[in-house]
Amino acid sequence: MRILKRPRRLRMSEGIRDMVRETELSVKDLVYPIFVVPGQGVIQEVKLMPGVFRYSADMLPPVAKELKSLGIPAVLLFGVPEKKDSTASEAFSNDGAVQKAIATIKEAEPSLVVITDVCLCAYTDHGHCGLIKGGVVDNDSTLEVLAKVALSHAVAGADVVAPSDMMDGRVLAIRTALDESGYTNVSIMAYSAKYASAFYGPFREAADSAPKFGDRKTYQMDPANSDEAIREVGLDVEEGADIVMVKPALGYLDIIRRVKETFPVPVAAYSVSGEYAMIKAASAAGAIDEERAVLEVLTSIKRAGADMIITYFARDVARWLCTFL
C-alpha cells in the first residue's frame, strides 16, 4: 500500500515551522550604508529614498550608538564632497567627509565595524569611476588614485576598505599600498561582481555620482553574464580580497550562489537603492506589506549564500527581528 506523503505536517504551527526553518536572517548579517557630507549639523533626507539621510560627521555619533544598540555590526560609508575635479582630489583628502566620519564613528562606537567605499565617481567632475584620458576611463592611472583613497581611509581608522570601481588590478594595488604603509590588518571587501544595472538611480541622486557622459558599461559587468562573474571574483581573491561582493543582490541570486559554492571566502551582497525604492513605493501605494516583503527579500539573499547583506533597511529589519526575540 502506497503511503501518502504529507510535507504539510511540518508547517502546521509556527513552532514547528521555526524548528525546521533552513535559513535564518540575523541582525548580525546586516551592514547599514551611510551617506556623509561636508559641513556641520546636516541631516538631509534623500528624495528618492524615504527614510535614508545624508549626514555631516558631527551628526553621526547618535546614529552609531543606535546601530550598536540594535545589534547591527557594521556600516558602509559613502562620501559626497564639497567640490569635484578631474582627479578626484577630495577623495583622498585627510579632511574629507568620509575621513572625518570614520574618526567620529570610531570615537563614538569603537567596536562598530567601519567599511568605506573606495571609488571616484562622486568626486570627479565627470562622474566616472576612474580618471579620463582620451575620452575614456583609463584603468592603470586610476589604480594609483584608488590606492591613495584606500590608504587615507585606513589612516583615518577604517576597518575595511571596499573598492567599487571595477578597474582591473585595483585590489592588488590597494593591498600593496596598505601593506607597504603598515596597514596589513585592514581588510578589503571587493565589489567583485558589480553589474551595469538599472537599479542604481536613487543612489546616484544621494551621492551625486551620475556620469556626465556615456555610461559605465566598459567597466561594470554585463547583466547577462555569469561565468564572467566567477572569473572576476577569482582575480580579486588572487589579488588579496578578504571578502567579495555581488551587486545588485535581488536580480543576481544565482551569481551569489555560484560565488559562494566556488570560493572559500565570505560573500557580501548589496541590496541596492533601486530595490529599496521599489519596495518603499509599492508599500506606500498599499500594494505590499513592507515588513513582510523586506524580510522575504533579505531572506532570499541569505538563502542564496550571502554571509552579509548591505541594505538600507538594516535599522528597520533590526527592530522587526527584535520583536521575535
Coordinates of C-alpha atoms in Angstrom, one line a residue, residues 49-270:
M49 CA 14.9 57.0 -0.8
P50 CA 12.4 57.8 2.0
G51 CA 14.0 57.2 5.4
V52 CA 17.5 57.4 4.1
F53 CA 19.6 60.5 5.0
R54 CA 22.9 62.3 4.3
Y55 CA 24.8 63.2 7.5
S56 CA 27.6 65.5 8.3
A57 CA 30.2 63.8 10.5
D58 CA 29.2 65.6 13.7
M59 CA 25.7 64.1 13.4
L60 CA 26.9 60.5 13.3
P61 CA 27.5 59.7 17.0
P62 CA 23.8 59.2 17.8
V63 CA 23.4 57.1 14.6
A64 CA 26.4 54.9 15.5
K65 CA 25.1 54.4 19.0
E66 CA 21.6 53.5 17.7
L67 CA 23.1 51.0 15.3
K68 CA 25.2 49.4 18.0
S69 CA 22.2 49.2 20.4
L70 CA 20.2 47.4 17.6
G71 CA 23.0 44.9 17.2
I72 CA 24.0 45.9 13.7
P73 CA 27.7 45.2 13.4
A74 CA 28.9 47.4 10.5
V75 CA 28.4 50.5 8.4
L76 CA 29.4 51.3 4.8
L77 CA 30.3 54.9 4.3
F78 CA 29.9 56.9 1.0
G79 CA 31.2 60.4 0.7
V80 CA 29.7 63.4 -1.1
P81 CA 32.5 66.0 -1.5
E82 CA 32.3 69.8 -1.3
K83 CA 34.0 70.2 -4.6
K84 CA 34.7 67.9 -7.6
D85 CA 37.6 67.9 -10.1
S86 CA 39.1 65.7 -12.8
T87 CA 41.5 63.9 -10.4
A88 CA 39.1 63.2 -7.5
S89 CA 41.4 65.0 -5.1
E90 CA 38.8 65.3 -2.4
A91 CA 38.5 61.5 -2.2
F92 CA 41.9 61.2 -0.5
S93 CA 41.9 64.4 1.5
N94 CA 42.7 64.0 5.2
D95 CA 39.9 66.4 5.9
G96 CA 37.4 64.7 3.6
A97 CA 33.8 63.9 4.7
V98 CA 34.5 60.2 4.8
Q99 CA 37.8 60.5 6.7
K100 CA 36.1 62.7 9.3
A101 CA 33.2 60.3 9.5
I102 CA 35.4 57.4 10.2
A103 CA 37.2 59.1 13.1
T104 CA 33.9 60.3 14.5
I105 CA 32.2 56.9 14.4
K106 CA 35.2 55.1 15.9
E107 CA 35.3 57.6 18.7
A108 CA 31.6 57.2 19.4
E109 CA 31.4 53.4 19.0
P110 CA 34.9 51.8 18.7
S111 CA 33.6 48.3 18.1
L112 CA 31.3 49.2 15.2
V113 CA 32.9 47.9 12.0
V114 CA 33.6 50.8 9.6
I115 CA 33.7 49.8 5.9
T116 CA 34.4 52.5 3.4
D117 CA 33.5 52.7 -0.3
V118 CA 36.6 53.3 -2.4
C119 CA 35.6 54.9 -5.8
L120 CA 36.0 58.1 -7.6
C121 CA 32.6 58.7 -9.2
A122 CA 31.2 61.0 -6.6
Y123 CA 34.5 63.0 -6.6
T124 CA 35.1 63.5 -10.3
D125 CA 33.6 66.4 -12.2
H126 CA 32.7 63.9 -15.0
G127 CA 31.1 61.3 -12.7
H128 CA 33.0 58.3 -13.8
C129 CA 34.7 55.8 -11.5
G130 CA 38.2 56.4 -12.9
L131 CA 40.4 59.1 -14.5
I132 CA 39.6 60.1 -18.1
K133 CA 42.3 60.0 -20.8
G134 CA 41.5 60.4 -24.4
G135 CA 37.8 60.5 -23.7
V136 CA 37.7 57.1 -22.0
V137 CA 38.2 55.8 -18.4
D138 CA 41.9 54.9 -18.1
N139 CA 42.4 51.8 -16.0
D140 CA 46.0 52.0 -14.9
S141 CA 46.3 55.6 -14.0
T142 CA 43.2 55.2 -11.8
L143 CA 44.8 52.5 -9.7
E144 CA 47.2 54.9 -8.1
V145 CA 44.4 57.2 -7.0
L146 CA 42.3 54.4 -5.7
A147 CA 45.2 53.2 -3.6
K148 CA 45.6 56.7 -2.1
V149 CA 41.9 56.8 -1.3
A150 CA 42.0 53.4 0.4
L151 CA 45.2 54.4 2.4
S152 CA 43.6 57.6 3.6
H153 CA 40.6 55.7 4.9
A154 CA 42.9 53.2 6.7
V155 CA 44.9 56.1 8.3
A156 CA 41.6 57.6 9.5
G157 CA 40.7 54.3 11.2
A158 CA 38.6 52.2 8.7
D159 CA 38.5 48.5 9.4
V160 CA 37.6 47.5 5.9
V161 CA 38.0 49.3 2.5
A162 CA 35.7 48.4 -0.3
P163 CA 36.7 49.2 -3.9
S164 CA 33.7 49.5 -6.1
D165 CA 35.2 51.0 -9.3
M166 CA 35.7 47.7 -11.2
M167 CA 39.1 48.7 -12.5
D168 CA 41.3 45.7 -13.4
G169 CA 44.0 45.2 -10.7
R170 CA 42.7 47.6 -8.1
V171 CA 42.6 45.0 -5.3
L172 CA 46.3 44.3 -5.8
A173 CA 47.1 48.0 -6.0
I174 CA 45.2 48.7 -2.7
R175 CA 46.6 45.6 -0.9
T176 CA 50.1 46.6 -1.8
A177 CA 49.7 50.2 -0.7
L178 CA 48.1 49.2 2.6
D179 CA 50.8 46.6 3.4
E180 CA 53.7 48.8 2.5
S181 CA 52.3 51.5 4.8
G182 CA 51.8 49.1 7.7
Y183 CA 48.1 48.6 7.4
T184 CA 48.2 44.8 7.0
N185 CA 45.2 44.3 9.2
V186 CA 42.9 46.4 7.2
S187 CA 40.6 44.1 5.2
I188 CA 39.5 44.5 1.6
M189 CA 35.9 43.9 0.6
A190 CA 35.9 43.9 -3.2
Y191 CA 32.9 44.8 -5.3
S192 CA 34.0 41.8 -7.4
A193 CA 30.8 41.2 -9.5
K194 CA 29.3 44.6 -9.9
Y195 CA 26.9 44.8 -12.8
A196 CA 25.9 47.7 -15.0
S197 CA 22.5 47.8 -13.5
A198 CA 19.4 49.9 -14.0
F199 CA 18.8 49.8 -10.2
Y200 CA 21.4 52.4 -9.1
G201 CA 19.4 55.5 -9.8
P202 CA 18.4 56.6 -6.3
F203 CA 21.9 56.0 -5.1
R204 CA 23.3 58.3 -7.8
E205 CA 20.9 61.0 -6.6
A206 CA 22.1 60.5 -3.0
A207 CA 25.8 60.6 -3.8
D208 CA 25.5 63.0 -6.8
S209 CA 27.5 60.4 -8.8
A210 CA 25.8 60.0 -12.1
P211 CA 28.2 60.1 -15.1
K212 CA 28.1 63.3 -17.1
F213 CA 28.6 61.5 -20.4
G214 CA 28.3 57.9 -21.6
D215 CA 27.7 55.0 -19.2
R216 CA 29.7 52.6 -17.1
K217 CA 29.3 49.5 -19.3
T218 CA 33.0 49.5 -20.2
Y219 CA 33.9 48.6 -16.6
Q220 CA 30.8 47.3 -14.9
M221 CA 29.6 43.9 -15.9
D222 CA 27.0 42.8 -18.5
P223 CA 23.9 41.7 -16.6
A224 CA 23.7 38.7 -19.0
N225 CA 27.0 37.2 -17.8
S226 CA 27.5 34.6 -15.1
D227 CA 30.8 32.9 -16.0
E228 CA 32.4 36.3 -16.2
A229 CA 31.5 36.9 -12.6
I230 CA 33.4 33.8 -11.5
R231 CA 36.4 35.0 -13.4
E232 CA 36.2 38.5 -11.8
V233 CA 35.8 37.1 -8.3
G234 CA 38.7 34.7 -8.8
L235 CA 41.0 37.5 -9.8
D236 CA 40.1 39.6 -6.8
V237 CA 40.7 36.6 -4.4
E238 CA 44.1 36.0 -6.0
E239 CA 44.9 39.7 -5.6
G240 CA 44.1 39.7 -1.9
A241 CA 40.4 40.4 -1.4
D242 CA 39.3 39.2 2.0
I243 CA 35.5 39.5 1.2
V244 CA 33.9 39.5 -2.2
M245 CA 30.6 41.2 -3.1
V246 CA 27.9 40.7 -5.7
K247 CA 25.9 43.9 -6.6
P248 CA 23.0 44.2 -7.1
A249 CA 21.5 41.4 -5.0
L250 CA 17.9 40.5 -5.8
G251 CA 18.4 40.1 -9.6
Y252 CA 21.6 38.2 -9.1
L253 CA 20.8 35.5 -6.6
D254 CA 22.2 32.9 -9.0
I255 CA 25.5 34.7 -9.0
I256 CA 25.6 34.8 -5.2
R257 CA 25.0 31.1 -5.1
R258 CA 27.7 30.4 -7.7
V259 CA 30.3 32.6 -5.9
K260 CA 29.5 31.0 -2.5
E261 CA 29.9 27.5 -3.9
T262 CA 33.1 28.3 -5.8
F263 CA 35.3 30.4 -3.4
P264 CA 36.2 29.8 0.3
V265 CA 35.8 33.5 1.3
P266 CA 32.9 35.4 2.8
V267 CA 30.4 36.7 0.3
A268 CA 28.6 40.0 0.7
A269 CA 25.5 41.1 -1.3
Y270 CA 24.4 44.6 -1.8

